[in-house]
């Protein structure tokens, strides 16, 4: 953890383990390398994916082990058709949560670079990332539409809370919050894209997202380390709390409860099964592990927010 000097500021001699281990390079050098990566490996999903291809019957919408009911007695009672339907709707729900947060991310990035010099590689990569996220959001929306699944969105009160977050979050809070979404989706989709039990369209969507998100994660990690160095004790405590609340809402919004009704299940029974599903809780913890370890080294995990992180099974 960080040690603070008497003024409540961090100095270079007391940088975190994350700062020492990551050894972040020059911001412009990093951005230059990421721009080169984007030039080599970027995809237009409207062209790369055959949206008119038939949807094969009997294939899952996601790796079933990632399904919120996998490993429960209720899952064992379900028919195979119900399992396929549920995984397709859960995949669409996760995509909907991804669209929601990518919209937040794009606005935070624009605010962050608003007054910076656009001739610099740093600003140009941020703009490139925004373009990537626009394509990803369209891709996620089109994939659910192609499966004939309605758009799943967070509850209205969560959308309103997020308006405050996206309008005020900056620095390490904005980039640290971004990592929660990007890295857990990355963990899931690395499984989806390799799993032959999963719909080919979903596998292609997952591959595109994994390849392009790798550079976004690198960008967010380095910016988090840079921005956290100068936080006062008060600002650090505030960011820990808001980050914990945001992570809780993101993780608990991944699966909309209406997916259970779509699979012909009793919603309340399904929700009880999920609350007691240790397998799903372990998957969430594993999907969040790298992010938690990194943010903990940065000093952004701690205080009352840990209660929420435990309730969401993130830690």
XYZ file of C-alpha atoms in Angstrom, residues 27-314:
288
model
C 2.763 8.155 -21.911
C 3.417 9.165 -25.511
C 5.645 6.133 -26.185
C 2.957 3.807 -24.866
C 0.309 5.504 -26.991
C 2.520 5.253 -30.071
C 2.902 1.494 -29.589
C -0.847 1.070 -29.018
C -1.638 3.064 -32.166
C 0.645 0.733 -34.121
C -1.175 -2.252 -32.612
C -4.521 -0.742 -33.617
C -3.249 -0.305 -37.183
C -2.271 -3.986 -37.323
C -5.244 -5.543 -35.534
C -8.548 -3.715 -35.849
C -11.799 -5.135 -37.165
C -15.005 -3.783 -38.603
C -17.636 -6.216 -37.241
C -20.160 -5.111 -39.869
C -17.762 -6.591 -42.437
C -15.929 -9.318 -40.495
C -19.085 -11.069 -39.227
C -21.531 -12.755 -41.563
C -24.718 -11.427 -39.996
C -26.885 -13.289 -42.501
C -25.440 -16.717 -41.721
C -27.972 -19.209 -40.298
C -28.088 -19.602 -36.516
C -27.352 -23.279 -35.759
C -29.798 -25.004 -33.431
C -28.687 -26.527 -30.159
C -25.593 -24.374 -29.558
C -25.113 -22.282 -26.434
C -24.918 -18.510 -26.362
C -21.947 -18.684 -23.974
C -19.732 -21.257 -22.317
C -22.288 -22.952 -20.036
C -19.885 -23.008 -17.084
C -20.210 -19.190 -17.039
C -24.005 -19.366 -16.794
C -25.331 -18.068 -13.487
C -27.317 -21.280 -12.853
C -24.657 -23.790 -13.894
C -23.866 -26.178 -11.041
C -27.232 -25.778 -9.295
C -30.010 -28.292 -8.754
C -32.218 -26.076 -10.913
C -29.755 -26.352 -13.817
C -29.853 -30.135 -13.462
C -33.665 -30.082 -13.762
C -33.712 -27.880 -16.857
C -34.163 -29.335 -20.326
C -31.351 -28.903 -22.834
C -33.514 -26.451 -24.793
C -33.953 -24.355 -21.634
C -30.199 -24.361 -21.029
C -29.492 -23.227 -24.588
C -32.134 -20.494 -24.349
C -30.843 -19.301 -20.985
C -27.216 -19.081 -22.137
C -28.252 -17.134 -25.224
C -30.243 -14.661 -23.147
C -27.472 -14.353 -20.548
C -24.963 -13.661 -23.332
C -27.280 -10.924 -24.633
C -27.655 -9.518 -21.110
C -23.870 -9.390 -20.656
C -23.584 -7.690 -24.052
C -26.204 -5.147 -22.929
C -24.189 -4.408 -19.782
C -21.117 -4.027 -21.990
C -22.894 -1.479 -24.197
C -24.021 0.457 -21.112
C -20.530 0.743 -19.701
C -18.864 1.386 -23.046
C -21.127 4.429 -23.417
C -19.937 5.588 -19.991
C -16.304 4.920 -20.910
C -16.518 6.858 -24.161
C -17.854 9.915 -22.345
C -15.171 9.685 -19.638
C -12.428 9.406 -22.251
C -13.727 12.424 -24.161
C -13.820 14.505 -20.983
C -10.320 13.341 -20.062
C -8.720 14.448 -23.333
C -10.950 17.474 -23.997
C -8.263 20.072 -23.279
C -5.234 18.025 -24.389
C -3.229 18.535 -27.566
C -4.803 16.377 -30.314
C -1.483 16.153 -32.130
C -0.105 13.879 -29.376
C -0.205 10.069 -29.670
C -1.938 9.899 -26.276
C -4.985 11.827 -27.482
C -4.989 10.044 -30.809
C -5.030 6.631 -29.138
C -7.841 7.738 -26.818
C -9.835 8.712 -29.922
C -8.959 5.358 -31.492
C -10.239 3.569 -28.397
C -13.494 5.530 -28.564
C -13.882 4.433 -32.187
C -13.238 0.826 -31.132
C -15.877 1.070 -28.400
C -18.436 2.476 -30.842
C -17.926 -0.555 -33.064
C -18.065 -2.930 -30.084
C -21.372 -1.476 -28.909
C -22.863 -1.849 -32.388
C -21.500 -5.408 -32.568
C -23.007 -6.404 -29.209
C -26.357 -4.900 -30.123
C -26.401 -6.615 -33.529
C -25.507 -10.018 -32.022
C -28.479 -9.939 -29.616
C -30.731 -8.711 -32.400
C -29.582 -11.556 -34.668
C -30.482 -14.094 -31.974
C -33.928 -12.506 -31.718
C -33.363 -11.404 -28.131
C -34.612 -8.053 -26.761
C -32.190 -5.482 -25.404
C -31.439 -6.017 -21.725
C -30.535 -2.901 -19.769
C -29.828 -2.080 -16.102
C -32.684 -0.889 -13.907
C -33.603 2.773 -14.207
C -32.198 3.806 -10.806
C -28.845 2.290 -11.765
C -28.883 4.179 -15.057
C -29.477 7.390 -13.109
C -26.629 6.669 -10.684
C -24.393 6.003 -13.668
C -25.210 9.470 -15.046
C -23.502 10.935 -11.982
C -20.539 8.571 -12.259
C -19.903 9.248 -15.948
C -20.214 13.008 -15.424
C -17.811 13.193 -12.475
C -15.420 10.214 -12.539
C -11.930 11.104 -13.663
C -8.328 10.002 -13.317
C -7.652 6.733 -11.520
C -11.345 6.342 -10.627
C -12.403 6.434 -14.286
C -9.634 4.151 -15.505
C -9.852 1.795 -12.519
C -13.603 1.448 -13.008
C -13.029 0.707 -16.671
C -10.768 -2.212 -15.750
C -13.521 -3.954 -13.784
C -15.663 -4.226 -16.888
C -12.962 -4.817 -19.473
C -11.092 -7.526 -17.610
C -14.052 -9.610 -16.443
C -15.518 -9.551 -19.973
C -12.083 -10.450 -21.316
C -11.895 -13.466 -18.998
C -15.351 -14.678 -20.052
C -14.877 -14.126 -23.753
C -11.536 -15.913 -23.885
C -13.544 -19.006 -22.952
C -16.436 -18.209 -25.303
C -14.255 -17.768 -28.389
C -12.544 -21.169 -27.974
C -15.656 -23.169 -27.069
C -17.123 -25.136 -29.978
C -20.357 -25.569 -28.017
C -20.977 -21.820 -28.466
C -22.711 -20.169 -31.439
C -20.136 -19.278 -34.178
C -21.359 -15.677 -34.271
C -20.792 -15.268 -30.513
C -17.349 -16.839 -30.830
C -16.384 -14.318 -33.524
C -17.811 -11.404 -31.539
C -15.806 -12.573 -28.503
C -12.569 -12.909 -30.506
C -12.852 -9.401 -31.941
C -13.543 -7.948 -28.512
C -10.683 -9.826 -26.817
C -8.121 -8.752 -29.444
C -9.077 -5.079 -29.378
C -9.634 -4.846 -25.617
C -6.082 -6.017 -24.921
C -4.724 -2.590 -25.885
C -7.524 -0.809 -24.002
C -6.592 -2.718 -20.831
C -2.917 -1.775 -21.253
C -3.911 1.882 -21.678
C -6.231 1.851 -18.628
C -3.708 0.119 -16.374
C -0.913 2.563 -17.125
C -3.194 5.577 -16.726
C -4.485 4.240 -13.397
C -0.926 3.978 -12.051
C -0.030 7.462 -13.278
C -3.143 9.121 -11.874
C -3.191 7.433 -8.458
C 0.272 8.633 -7.465
C -0.800 12.134 -6.489
C -4.044 11.359 -4.652
C -4.476 12.728 -1.137
C -5.744 10.440 1.660
C -9.210 11.976 1.380
C -9.408 11.542 -2.391
C -8.079 8.003 -2.151
C -10.768 7.061 0.382
C -13.443 8.617 -1.831
C -12.227 6.774 -4.920
C -12.121 3.460 -3.048
C -15.759 3.907 -2.020
C -17.087 4.972 -5.425
C -15.051 2.283 -7.163
C -16.509 -0.350 -4.832
C -20.079 0.812 -5.446
C -19.516 0.925 -9.204
C -17.914 -2.536 -9.312
C -20.810 -3.971 -7.286
C -23.389 -2.511 -9.672
C -21.529 -3.611 -12.790
C -21.089 -7.215 -11.666
C -24.633 -7.576 -10.330
C -26.034 -6.075 -13.552
C -24.372 -8.609 -15.840
C -27.372 -10.943 -15.709
C -30.804 -9.341 -15.978
C -33.359 -11.324 -13.964
C -35.713 -11.442 -16.947
C -33.415 -13.944 -18.682
C -34.856 -16.619 -16.372
C -38.418 -15.911 -17.481
C -37.274 -16.127 -21.108
C -36.068 -19.681 -20.408
C -39.413 -20.618 -18.858
C -38.142 -20.565 -15.271
C -39.646 -19.136 -12.116
C -37.714 -15.894 -11.653
C -37.724 -15.904 -7.848
C -36.601 -19.532 -7.680
C -33.822 -18.803 -10.167
C -32.650 -15.756 -8.208
C -32.478 -17.823 -5.013
C -30.441 -20.467 -6.831
C -27.996 -17.829 -8.104
C -27.575 -16.335 -4.620
C -26.486 -19.741 -3.334
C -24.481 -20.824 -6.380
C -20.887 -21.207 -5.178
C -19.714 -22.254 -8.644
C -20.898 -18.965 -10.187
C -19.432 -16.987 -7.307
C -16.040 -18.638 -7.900
C -16.216 -17.788 -11.600
C -16.895 -14.116 -10.784
C -13.987 -14.029 -8.322
C -11.663 -15.627 -10.863
C -12.833 -13.236 -13.580
C -12.139 -10.271 -11.277
C -8.925 -11.585 -9.713
C -6.361 -9.819 -11.897
C -8.212 -6.512 -11.600
C -8.499 -6.776 -7.822
C -4.824 -7.657 -7.408
C -3.786 -4.732 -9.587
C -6.094 -2.175 -7.955
C -5.115 -3.405 -4.497
C -1.459 -2.773 -5.327
C -2.472 0.708 -6.475
C -4.189 1.311 -3.114
C -7.674 1.520 -4.631
C -9.148 -1.429 -2.715
C -10.009 -0.932 0.936
C -12.329 0.642 3.486
C -16.128 0.175 3.535
C -16.249 -0.699 -0.152
C -14.889 -4.157 0.672
C -18.303 -5.048 2.066
C -19.888 -4.449 -1.330
C -17.112 -6.289 -3.148
C -17.725 -9.337 -0.949
C -21.503 -9.139 -1.473
C -20.928 -9.177 -5.223
C -18.494 -12.118 -4.786
C -15.716 -10.083 -6.371
